[in-house]
mmCIF file of C-alpha atoms in Angstrom:
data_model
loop_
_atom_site.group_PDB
_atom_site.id
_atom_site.type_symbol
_atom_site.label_atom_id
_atom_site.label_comp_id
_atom_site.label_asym_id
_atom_site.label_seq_id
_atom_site.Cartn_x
_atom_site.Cartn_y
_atom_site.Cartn_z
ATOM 1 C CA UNK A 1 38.656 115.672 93.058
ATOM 2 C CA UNK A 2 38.579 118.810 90.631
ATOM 3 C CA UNK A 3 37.785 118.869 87.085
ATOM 4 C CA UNK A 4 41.694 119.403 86.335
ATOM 5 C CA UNK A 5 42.699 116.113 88.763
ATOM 6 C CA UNK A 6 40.277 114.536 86.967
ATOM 7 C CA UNK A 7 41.918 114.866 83.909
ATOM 8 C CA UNK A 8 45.086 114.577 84.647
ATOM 9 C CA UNK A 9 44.322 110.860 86.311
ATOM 10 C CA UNK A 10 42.587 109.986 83.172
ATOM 11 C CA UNK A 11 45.312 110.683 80.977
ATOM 12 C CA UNK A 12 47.490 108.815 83.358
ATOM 13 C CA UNK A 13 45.771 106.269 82.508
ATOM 14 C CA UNK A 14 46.753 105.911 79.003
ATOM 15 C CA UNK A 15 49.699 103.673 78.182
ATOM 16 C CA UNK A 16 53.144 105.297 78.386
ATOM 17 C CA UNK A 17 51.947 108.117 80.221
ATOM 18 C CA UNK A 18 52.688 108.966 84.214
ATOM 19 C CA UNK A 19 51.614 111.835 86.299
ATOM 20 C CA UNK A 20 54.071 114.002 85.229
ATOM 21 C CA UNK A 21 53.405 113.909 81.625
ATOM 22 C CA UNK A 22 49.541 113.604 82.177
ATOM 23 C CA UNK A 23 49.653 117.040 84.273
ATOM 24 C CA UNK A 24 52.178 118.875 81.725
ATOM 25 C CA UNK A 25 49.685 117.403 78.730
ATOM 26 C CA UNK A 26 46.220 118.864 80.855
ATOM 27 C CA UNK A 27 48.302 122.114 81.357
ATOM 28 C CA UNK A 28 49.174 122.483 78.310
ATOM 29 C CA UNK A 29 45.393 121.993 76.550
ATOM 30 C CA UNK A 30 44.613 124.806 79.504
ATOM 31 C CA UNK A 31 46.295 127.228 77.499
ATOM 32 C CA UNK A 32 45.796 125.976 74.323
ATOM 33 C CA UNK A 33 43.150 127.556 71.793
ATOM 34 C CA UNK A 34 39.588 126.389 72.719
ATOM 35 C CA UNK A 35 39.500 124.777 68.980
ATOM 36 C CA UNK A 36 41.799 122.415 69.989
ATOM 37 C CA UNK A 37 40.413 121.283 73.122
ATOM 38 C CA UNK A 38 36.924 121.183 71.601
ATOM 39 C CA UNK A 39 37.991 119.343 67.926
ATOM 40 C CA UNK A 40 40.362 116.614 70.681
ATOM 41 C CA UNK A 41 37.015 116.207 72.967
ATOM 42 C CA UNK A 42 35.002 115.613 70.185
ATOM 43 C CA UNK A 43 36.996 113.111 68.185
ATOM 44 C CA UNK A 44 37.857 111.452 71.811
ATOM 45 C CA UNK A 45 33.737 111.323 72.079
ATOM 46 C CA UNK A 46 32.835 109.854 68.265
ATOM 47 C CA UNK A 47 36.027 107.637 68.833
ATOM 48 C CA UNK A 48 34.321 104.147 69.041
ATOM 49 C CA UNK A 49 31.050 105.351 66.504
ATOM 50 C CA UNK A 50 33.447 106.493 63.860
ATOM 51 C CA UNK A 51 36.306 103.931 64.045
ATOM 52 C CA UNK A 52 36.369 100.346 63.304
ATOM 53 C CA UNK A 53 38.487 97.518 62.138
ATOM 54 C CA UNK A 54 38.589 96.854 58.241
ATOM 55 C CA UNK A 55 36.504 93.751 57.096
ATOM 56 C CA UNK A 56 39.523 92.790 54.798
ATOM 57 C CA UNK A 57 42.571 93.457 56.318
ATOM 58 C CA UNK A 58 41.919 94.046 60.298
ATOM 59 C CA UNK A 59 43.285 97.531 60.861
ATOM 60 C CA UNK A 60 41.395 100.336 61.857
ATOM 61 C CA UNK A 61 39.814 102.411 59.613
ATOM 62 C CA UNK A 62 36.649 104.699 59.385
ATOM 63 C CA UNK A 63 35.712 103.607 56.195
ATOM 64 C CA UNK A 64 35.553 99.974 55.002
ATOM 65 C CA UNK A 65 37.107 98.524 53.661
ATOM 66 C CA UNK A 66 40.298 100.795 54.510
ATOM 67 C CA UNK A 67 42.122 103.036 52.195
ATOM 68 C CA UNK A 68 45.174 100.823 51.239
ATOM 69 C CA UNK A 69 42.699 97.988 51.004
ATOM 70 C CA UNK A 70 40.901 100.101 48.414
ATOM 71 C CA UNK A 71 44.006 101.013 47.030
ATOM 72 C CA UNK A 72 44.444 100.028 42.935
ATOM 73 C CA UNK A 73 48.246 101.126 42.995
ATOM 74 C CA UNK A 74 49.155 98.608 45.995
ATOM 75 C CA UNK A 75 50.495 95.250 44.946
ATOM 76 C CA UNK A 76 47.855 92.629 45.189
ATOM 77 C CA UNK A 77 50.194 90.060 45.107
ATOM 78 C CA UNK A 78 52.080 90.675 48.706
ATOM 79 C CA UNK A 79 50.322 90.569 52.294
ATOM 80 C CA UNK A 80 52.314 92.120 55.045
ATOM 81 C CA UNK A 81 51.105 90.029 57.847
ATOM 82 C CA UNK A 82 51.627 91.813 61.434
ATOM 83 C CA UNK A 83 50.304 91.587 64.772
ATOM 84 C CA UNK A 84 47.607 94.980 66.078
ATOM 85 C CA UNK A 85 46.540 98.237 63.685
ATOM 86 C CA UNK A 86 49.334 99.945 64.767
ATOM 87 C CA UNK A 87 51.563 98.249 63.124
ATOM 88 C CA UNK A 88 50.335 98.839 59.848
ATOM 89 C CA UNK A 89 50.838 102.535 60.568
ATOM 90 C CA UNK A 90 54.392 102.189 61.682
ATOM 91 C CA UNK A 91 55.611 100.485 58.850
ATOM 92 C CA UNK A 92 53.807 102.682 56.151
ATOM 93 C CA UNK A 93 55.474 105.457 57.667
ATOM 94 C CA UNK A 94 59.000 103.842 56.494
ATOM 95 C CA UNK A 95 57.411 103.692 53.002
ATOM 96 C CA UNK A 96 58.903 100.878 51.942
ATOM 97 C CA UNK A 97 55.995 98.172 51.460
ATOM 98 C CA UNK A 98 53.410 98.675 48.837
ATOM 99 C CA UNK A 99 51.255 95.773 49.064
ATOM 100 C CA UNK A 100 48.347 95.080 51.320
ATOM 101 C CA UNK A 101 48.279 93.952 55.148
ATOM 102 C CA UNK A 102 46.735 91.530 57.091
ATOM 103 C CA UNK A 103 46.243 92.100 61.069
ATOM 104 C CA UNK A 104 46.020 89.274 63.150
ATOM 105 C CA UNK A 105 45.048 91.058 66.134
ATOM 106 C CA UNK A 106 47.196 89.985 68.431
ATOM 107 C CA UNK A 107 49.958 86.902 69.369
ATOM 108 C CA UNK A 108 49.855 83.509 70.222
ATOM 109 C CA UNK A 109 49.892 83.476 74.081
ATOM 110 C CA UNK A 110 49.382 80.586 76.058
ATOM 111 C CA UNK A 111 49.741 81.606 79.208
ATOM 112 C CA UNK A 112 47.024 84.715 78.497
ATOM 113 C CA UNK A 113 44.196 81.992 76.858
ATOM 114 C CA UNK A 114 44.946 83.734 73.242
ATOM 115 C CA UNK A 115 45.244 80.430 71.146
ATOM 116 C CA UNK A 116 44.880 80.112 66.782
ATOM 117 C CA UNK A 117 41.232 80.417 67.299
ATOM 118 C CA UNK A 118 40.919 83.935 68.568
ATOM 119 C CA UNK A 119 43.373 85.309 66.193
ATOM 120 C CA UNK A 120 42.452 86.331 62.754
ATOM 121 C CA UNK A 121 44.110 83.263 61.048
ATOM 122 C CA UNK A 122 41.414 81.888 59.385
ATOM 123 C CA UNK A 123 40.991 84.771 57.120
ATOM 124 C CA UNK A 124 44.651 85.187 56.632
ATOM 125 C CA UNK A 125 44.362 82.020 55.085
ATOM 126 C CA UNK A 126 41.117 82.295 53.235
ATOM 127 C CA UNK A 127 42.530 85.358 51.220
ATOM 128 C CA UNK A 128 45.664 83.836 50.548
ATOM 129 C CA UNK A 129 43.576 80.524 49.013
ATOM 130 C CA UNK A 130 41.482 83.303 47.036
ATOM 131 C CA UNK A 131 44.707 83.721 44.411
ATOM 132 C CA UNK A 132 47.131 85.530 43.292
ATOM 133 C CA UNK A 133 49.177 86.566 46.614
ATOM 134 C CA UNK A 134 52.407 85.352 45.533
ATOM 135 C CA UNK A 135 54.504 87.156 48.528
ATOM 136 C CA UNK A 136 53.518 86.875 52.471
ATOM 137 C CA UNK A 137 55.789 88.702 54.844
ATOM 138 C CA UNK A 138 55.473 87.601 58.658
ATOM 139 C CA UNK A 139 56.338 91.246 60.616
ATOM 140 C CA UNK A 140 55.113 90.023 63.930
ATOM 141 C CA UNK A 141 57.270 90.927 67.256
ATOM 142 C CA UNK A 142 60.693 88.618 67.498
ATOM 143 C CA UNK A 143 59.497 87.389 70.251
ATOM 144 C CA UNK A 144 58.395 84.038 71.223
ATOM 145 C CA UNK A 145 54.772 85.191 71.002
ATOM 146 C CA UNK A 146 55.609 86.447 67.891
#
């Protein structure tokens, strides 16, 4: 296998991408300026050095704790509970929620071993005991899981 099928089966490996997308993505960074392909190869390499999961809210962040944690114009007093990092993102990009978050890093799923215990409930609960959160908005998937 060549340096280009290489790449193109690794970035069919990434979620929501097939071949065809994969090859016209690796085609595309073939023609693309070198700073691009250079500044994506090394953030790709630095990825799990450089970015980690907030100590107070769960979601990730490269400086901790995260920048809405750190945040003094946020309201304190609401937690925006929801289930992976990524969902933080998607719902500050409808700008509507200024408090703080709180990911749980995952769902409920019997059937995959994920009980209470490996979710980040505990310290949902500890910061809510710590005062002064008045509001706490469940955004988890409608799903059973959920």
């Amino acid at each position: 296998m060549n340096a280009l099928e290489r790449l193109i089966a690794n970035l069919a490996r990434l979620p929501g991408l097939g071949r065809k997308s994969a090859s016209r993505i690796a085609y595309h960074l073939l023609r693309a300026d070198e700073s691009l392909t250079r500044s994506l190869a090394e953030d790709l390499a630095t990825l799990h050095q450089t970015i980690r999961n907030c100590s107070v809210c769960g979601t990730y962040t490269d400086i901790d704790p995260c920048g809405i944690c750190t945040d003094s114009s946020r309201d304190r007093t609401s937690i925006c509970v929801v289930e992976e990092p990524r969902d933080v993102l998607t719902i500050e990009g409808i700008r509507e929620h200024r408090g703080l978050y709180h990911v749980l890093g995952g769902a409920i799923s019997p059937i995959d071993g994920v009980g209470p215990g490996n979710l980040r409930i505990a310290s949902l609960v500890e910061r809510v005991k710590s005062g002064g959160v008045r509001e706490l908005i469940v955004a988890t998937n409608p799903t059973v899981e959920g």
